[in-house]
Short mmCIF file of C-alpha atoms in Angstrom, two decimals:
data_model
loop_
_atom_site.label_atom_id
_atom_site.label_comp_id
_atom_site.label_asym_id
_atom_site.label_seq_id
_atom_site.Cartn_x
_atom_site.Cartn_y
_atom_site.Cartn_z
CA UNK A 1 9.58 -48.57 11.02
CA UNK A 2 7.76 -46.98 13.94
CA UNK A 3 4.02 -47.49 14.34
CA UNK A 4 3.40 -43.73 14.20
CA UNK A 5 5.24 -43.48 10.88
CA UNK A 6 3.30 -46.43 9.45
CA UNK A 7 0.05 -44.78 10.56
CA UNK A 8 1.01 -41.49 8.87
CA UNK A 9 1.90 -43.34 5.64
CA UNK A 10 -1.50 -45.07 5.69
CA UNK A 11 -3.36 -41.80 6.37
CA UNK A 12 -1.55 -40.00 3.55
CA UNK A 13 -2.17 -42.98 1.24
CA UNK A 14 -5.90 -42.74 1.99
CA UNK A 15 -5.85 -39.02 1.23
CA UNK A 16 -4.06 -39.63 -2.09
CA UNK A 17 -6.56 -42.34 -3.03
CA UNK A 18 -9.39 -39.94 -2.21
CA UNK A 19 -7.90 -37.36 -4.62
CA UNK A 20 -6.91 -34.82 -1.96
CA UNK A 21 -4.61 -32.18 -3.44
CA UNK A 22 -0.97 -31.98 -2.40
CA UNK A 23 -1.44 -28.52 -0.85
CA UNK A 24 -4.20 -29.85 1.38
CA UNK A 25 -2.07 -32.82 2.48
CA UNK A 26 0.75 -30.44 3.41
CA UNK A 27 -1.70 -28.26 5.34
CA UNK A 28 -3.32 -31.12 7.26
CA UNK A 29 -0.40 -33.49 7.86
CA UNK A 30 2.66 -31.21 7.88
CA UNK A 31 1.36 -28.05 9.57
CA UNK A 32 1.57 -26.13 6.27
CA UNK A 33 5.33 -26.71 6.05
CA UNK A 34 6.43 -27.63 2.51
CA UNK A 35 9.96 -28.20 3.84
CA UNK A 36 8.79 -30.80 6.37
CA UNK A 37 6.65 -32.41 3.65
CA UNK A 38 9.57 -32.61 1.22
CA UNK A 39 11.84 -34.14 3.86
CA UNK A 40 9.17 -36.69 4.80
CA UNK A 41 8.56 -37.61 1.13
CA UNK A 42 12.31 -38.08 0.62
CA UNK A 43 12.35 -40.51 3.56
CA UNK A 44 9.03 -42.33 3.18
CA UNK A 45 7.63 -41.46 -0.27
CA UNK A 46 8.70 -44.83 -1.64
CA UNK A 47 6.04 -46.50 0.55
CA UNK A 48 3.20 -44.63 -1.16
CA UNK A 49 1.22 -45.93 -4.11
CA UNK A 50 -0.73 -43.47 -6.24
CA UNK A 51 -3.80 -44.94 -7.93
CA UNK A 52 -6.27 -43.48 -10.37
CA UNK A 53 -9.11 -45.10 -12.30
CA UNK A 54 -7.03 -45.30 -15.48
CA UNK A 55 -3.48 -44.65 -14.29
CA UNK A 56 -1.45 -46.57 -11.72
CA UNK A 57 1.87 -45.10 -10.63
CA UNK A 58 4.05 -46.85 -8.10
CA UNK A 59 7.23 -45.18 -7.03
CA UNK A 60 10.30 -47.38 -7.15
CA UNK A 61 11.88 -48.41 -3.89
CA UNK A 62 15.08 -46.57 -3.11
CA UNK A 63 14.29 -43.53 -5.24
CA UNK A 64 16.40 -40.60 -4.07
CA UNK A 65 14.09 -37.65 -4.64
CA UNK A 66 10.35 -37.29 -5.15
CA UNK A 67 9.24 -33.86 -6.32
CA UNK A 68 5.50 -34.24 -5.82
CA UNK A 69 2.66 -36.67 -5.56
CA UNK A 70 0.27 -36.15 -8.48
CA UNK A 71 -3.31 -35.40 -7.51
CA UNK A 72 -6.45 -36.08 -9.51
CA UNK A 73 -6.27 -32.50 -10.81
CA UNK A 74 -2.64 -32.99 -11.97
CA UNK A 75 -3.60 -36.19 -13.76
CA UNK A 76 -6.53 -34.44 -15.49
CA UNK A 77 -4.17 -31.68 -16.68
CA UNK A 78 -1.76 -34.28 -18.04
CA UNK A 79 -4.60 -36.07 -19.86
CA UNK A 80 -5.66 -32.76 -21.41
CA UNK A 81 -2.10 -32.11 -22.59
CA UNK A 82 -1.90 -35.58 -24.11
CA UNK A 83 -5.26 -35.21 -25.85
CA UNK A 84 -4.13 -31.92 -27.42
CA UNK A 85 -0.52 -32.96 -28.07
CA UNK A 86 -0.79 -32.84 -31.88
CA UNK A 87 -2.26 -29.33 -31.86
CA UNK A 88 0.34 -28.09 -29.37
CA UNK A 89 3.22 -29.57 -31.36
CA UNK A 90 1.80 -28.01 -34.51
CA UNK A 91 1.84 -24.59 -32.87
CA UNK A 92 5.39 -25.06 -31.62
CA UNK A 93 6.68 -26.14 -35.04
CA UNK A 94 5.23 -23.11 -36.85
CA UNK A 95 7.32 -19.99 -37.24
CA UNK A 96 4.39 -17.75 -36.37
CA UNK A 97 4.29 -15.19 -33.60
CA UNK A 98 1.06 -15.51 -31.58
CA UNK A 99 -1.40 -12.67 -31.19
CA UNK A 100 -0.86 -10.57 -28.08
CA UNK A 101 -4.30 -11.70 -26.90
CA UNK A 102 -3.05 -15.29 -26.83
CA UNK A 103 0.35 -14.74 -25.23
CA UNK A 104 2.39 -11.67 -24.39
CA UNK A 105 5.97 -12.87 -24.73
CA UNK A 106 8.60 -11.14 -26.80
CA UNK A 107 10.29 -13.50 -29.23
CA UNK A 108 13.15 -12.34 -31.43
CA UNK A 109 14.19 -14.83 -34.17
CA UNK A 110 17.87 -15.77 -34.33
CA UNK A 111 18.37 -13.86 -37.58
CA UNK A 112 17.94 -10.59 -35.63
CA UNK A 113 20.31 -11.55 -32.83
CA UNK A 114 23.51 -11.78 -34.88
CA UNK A 115 23.29 -9.04 -37.47
CA UNK A 116 26.42 -8.62 -39.59
CA UNK A 117 25.44 -5.78 -41.90
CA UNK A 118 24.77 -3.10 -39.27
CA UNK A 119 24.67 0.48 -40.54
CA UNK A 120 24.70 3.57 -38.34
CA UNK A 121 21.80 5.86 -39.20
CA UNK A 122 20.09 8.95 -37.83
CA UNK A 123 16.33 8.85 -37.38
CA UNK A 124 13.96 11.51 -36.10
CA UNK A 125 11.26 10.29 -33.76
CA UNK A 126 9.03 11.43 -30.95
CA UNK A 127 10.68 11.83 -27.57
CA UNK A 128 7.78 9.97 -25.93
CA UNK A 129 8.07 7.04 -28.36
CA UNK A 130 11.83 6.88 -27.81
CA UNK A 131 11.30 6.77 -24.03
CA UNK A 132 8.76 3.97 -24.37
CA UNK A 133 11.11 2.01 -26.63
CA UNK A 134 14.00 2.50 -24.20
CA UNK A 135 11.81 1.23 -21.33
CA UNK A 136 10.99 -1.88 -23.37
CA UNK A 137 14.67 -2.44 -24.16
CA UNK A 138 15.53 -2.06 -20.47
CA UNK A 139 12.93 -4.72 -19.54
CA UNK A 140 14.05 -7.11 -22.29
CA UNK A 141 17.73 -7.16 -21.32
CA UNK A 142 18.42 -10.36 -23.23
CA UNK A 143 17.98 -8.50 -26.56
CA UNK A 144 19.98 -5.58 -27.92
CA UNK A 145 18.37 -2.31 -28.95
CA UNK A 146 19.57 -2.93 -32.51
CA UNK A 147 17.92 -6.37 -32.66
CA UNK A 148 14.61 -5.04 -31.35
CA UNK A 149 14.58 -2.04 -33.68
CA UNK A 150 15.36 -4.24 -36.71
CA UNK A 151 12.59 -6.67 -35.72
CA UNK A 152 10.08 -3.82 -35.34
CA UNK A 153 10.96 -2.40 -38.76
CA UNK A 154 10.77 -5.79 -40.51
CA UNK A 155 7.39 -6.55 -38.92
CA UNK A 156 6.12 -3.13 -40.03
CA UNK A 157 7.40 -3.68 -43.59
CA UNK A 158 5.82 -7.16 -43.80
CA UNK A 159 2.52 -5.88 -42.47
CA UNK A 160 2.22 -2.98 -44.93
CA UNK A 161 3.88 -4.30 -48.12
#
Protein backbone atom coordinates (compact mmCIF):
# COMPACT_ATOMS: atom_id res chain seq x y z
CA UNK A 1 0.00 0.00 0.00
CA UNK A 2 1.30 3.44 -0.91
CA UNK A 3 2.16 5.92 1.83
CA UNK A 4 -0.34 8.45 0.45
CA UNK A 5 -3.13 5.88 0.61
CA UNK A 6 -2.20 4.92 4.18
CA UNK A 7 -2.22 8.61 5.14
CA UNK A 8 -5.69 9.10 3.62
CA UNK A 9 -7.01 6.02 5.47
CA UNK A 10 -5.65 7.41 8.75
CA UNK A 11 -7.13 10.88 8.11
CA UNK A 12 -10.55 9.44 7.27
CA UNK A 13 -10.34 7.16 10.33
CA UNK A 14 -9.70 10.22 12.52
CA UNK A 15 -12.69 12.00 10.98
CA UNK A 16 -14.92 8.96 11.60
CA UNK A 17 -13.74 8.74 15.21
CA UNK A 18 -14.49 12.44 15.63
CA UNK A 19 -18.08 11.85 14.44
CA UNK A 20 -17.76 13.76 11.17
CA UNK A 21 -20.73 13.04 8.91
CA UNK A 22 -20.29 11.08 5.70
CA UNK A 23 -21.32 14.06 3.54
CA UNK A 24 -18.59 16.17 5.11
CA UNK A 25 -15.97 13.46 4.55
CA UNK A 26 -16.97 13.27 0.88
CA UNK A 27 -16.76 17.05 0.60
CA UNK A 28 -13.35 17.36 2.27
CA UNK A 29 -11.54 14.23 1.08
CA UNK A 30 -13.18 13.42 -2.27
CA UNK A 31 -13.85 16.87 -3.74
CA UNK A 32 -17.62 16.41 -3.26
CA UNK A 33 -17.64 13.36 -5.56
CA UNK A 34 -19.81 10.54 -4.17
CA UNK A 35 -18.65 8.33 -7.05
CA UNK A 36 -14.97 8.74 -6.12
CA UNK A 37 -15.87 8.14 -2.46
CA UNK A 38 -17.77 4.94 -3.28
CA UNK A 39 -14.91 3.62 -5.42
CA UNK A 40 -12.39 4.42 -2.68
CA UNK A 41 -14.54 2.73 0.00
CA UNK A 42 -14.86 -0.37 -2.20
CA UNK A 43 -11.05 -0.52 -2.43
CA UNK A 44 -9.97 0.58 1.05
CA UNK A 45 -13.07 0.56 3.29
CA UNK A 46 -12.00 -2.70 4.88
CA UNK A 47 -9.09 -0.86 6.56
CA UNK A 48 -11.43 1.45 8.48
CA UNK A 49 -12.72 0.80 11.98
CA UNK A 50 -15.81 2.65 13.17
CA UNK A 51 -15.95 3.21 16.92
CA UNK A 52 -18.60 4.72 19.13
CA UNK A 53 -18.85 4.93 22.92
CA UNK A 54 -21.27 2.00 23.07
CA UNK A 55 -21.01 0.42 19.63
CA UNK A 56 -17.94 -0.99 17.90
CA UNK A 57 -18.25 -1.98 14.25
CA UNK A 58 -15.33 -3.42 12.35
CA UNK A 59 -15.78 -4.21 8.71
CA UNK A 60 -14.64 -7.66 7.68
CA UNK A 61 -11.59 -7.95 5.49
CA UNK A 62 -12.39 -8.78 1.90
CA UNK A 63 -15.92 -7.40 1.97
CA UNK A 64 -17.05 -6.69 -1.59
CA UNK A 65 -19.25 -3.63 -1.14
CA UNK A 66 -19.64 -1.04 1.60
CA UNK A 67 -22.68 1.20 1.23
CA UNK A 68 -21.82 3.80 3.86
CA UNK A 69 -19.88 4.49 6.99
CA UNK A 70 -22.30 5.20 9.85
CA UNK A 71 -21.83 8.54 11.57
CA UNK A 72 -22.72 9.46 15.12
CA UNK A 73 -26.03 10.83 13.82
CA UNK A 74 -26.82 7.53 12.04
CA UNK A 75 -26.06 5.58 15.20
CA UNK A 76 -28.33 7.87 17.25
CA UNK A 77 -31.16 7.31 14.75
CA UNK A 78 -30.66 3.56 15.00
CA UNK A 79 -30.72 3.72 18.81
CA UNK A 80 -33.97 5.68 18.65
CA UNK A 81 -35.51 3.07 16.35
CA UNK A 82 -34.43 0.28 18.68
CA UNK A 83 -35.79 2.08 21.75
CA UNK A 84 -39.17 2.50 20.04
CA UNK A 85 -39.22 -0.88 18.30
CA UNK A 86 -42.18 -2.27 20.28
CA UNK A 87 -44.35 0.78 19.55
CA UNK A 88 -43.41 0.75 15.86
CA UNK A 89 -44.14 -2.96 15.51
CA UNK A 90 -47.46 -2.43 17.27
CA UNK A 91 -48.42 0.21 14.72
CA UNK A 92 -47.38 -2.00 11.81
CA UNK A 93 -49.37 -4.98 13.09
CA UNK A 94 -52.61 -3.02 13.48
CA UNK A 95 -55.06 -2.85 10.60
CA UNK A 96 -55.65 0.85 11.15
CA UNK A 97 -55.20 3.59 8.59
CA UNK A 98 -53.26 6.52 10.09
CA UNK A 99 -54.64 10.04 10.22
CA UNK A 100 -53.67 12.20 7.28
CA UNK A 101 -51.83 14.46 9.73
CA UNK A 102 -49.53 11.55 10.61
CA UNK A 103 -48.88 10.20 7.13
CA UNK A 104 -50.34 10.91 3.72
CA UNK A 105 -50.04 7.58 1.93
CA UNK A 106 -52.89 5.85 0.18
CA UNK A 107 -53.32 2.27 1.33
CA UNK A 108 -55.93 -0.01 -0.23
CA UNK A 109 -56.46 -3.34 1.59
CA UNK A 110 -56.20 -6.51 -0.48
CA UNK A 111 -59.94 -7.17 -0.23
CA UNK A 112 -60.54 -4.15 -2.51
CA UNK A 113 -57.93 -5.14 -5.09
CA UNK A 114 -59.54 -8.38 -6.27
CA UNK A 115 -63.27 -7.77 -6.23
CA UNK A 116 -65.34 -10.63 -7.66
CA UNK A 117 -68.88 -9.31 -7.26
CA UNK A 118 -68.56 -6.17 -9.41
CA UNK A 119 -71.84 -4.60 -10.52
CA UNK A 120 -72.16 -1.89 -13.17
CA UNK A 121 -74.12 1.07 -11.83
CA UNK A 122 -74.96 4.62 -12.82
CA UNK A 123 -74.33 7.38 -10.30
CA UNK A 124 -74.93 11.11 -10.56
CA UNK A 125 -72.19 13.30 -9.15
CA UNK A 126 -70.66 16.71 -9.48
CA UNK A 127 -68.44 17.26 -12.50
CA UNK A 128 -65.82 18.91 -10.28
CA UNK A 129 -65.80 15.98 -7.84
CA UNK A 130 -65.51 13.51 -10.72
CA UNK A 131 -62.52 15.44 -12.12
CA UNK A 132 -60.82 15.46 -8.72
CA UNK A 133 -61.42 11.72 -8.33
CA UNK A 134 -60.06 11.04 -11.82
CA UNK A 135 -56.92 13.07 -11.00
CA UNK A 136 -56.42 10.99 -7.86
CA UNK A 137 -56.88 7.76 -9.83
CA UNK A 138 -54.37 8.97 -12.42
CA UNK A 139 -51.78 9.65 -9.67
CA UNK A 140 -52.40 6.31 -7.94
CA UNK A 141 -51.85 4.14 -11.02
CA UNK A 142 -51.28 1.00 -8.98
CA UNK A 143 -54.99 0.94 -7.98
CA UNK A 144 -58.03 0.63 -10.23
CA UNK A 145 -60.83 3.19 -10.23
CA UNK A 146 -63.22 0.46 -9.05
CA UNK A 147 -61.01 -0.43 -6.06
CA UNK A 148 -60.66 3.20 -5.00
CA UNK A 149 -64.38 3.94 -5.35
CA UNK A 150 -65.30 0.83 -3.34
CA UNK A 151 -62.82 1.78 -0.61
CA UNK A 152 -64.21 5.33 -0.44
CA UNK A 153 -67.79 4.05 -0.12
CA UNK A 154 -66.92 1.49 2.57
CA UNK A 155 -65.01 4.09 4.60
CA UNK A 156 -67.99 6.46 4.32
CA UNK A 157 -70.42 3.72 5.41
CA UNK A 158 -68.24 2.73 8.39
CA UNK A 159 -67.86 6.33 9.46
CA UNK A 160 -71.58 7.15 9.41
CA UNK A 161 -73.26 3.86 10.43
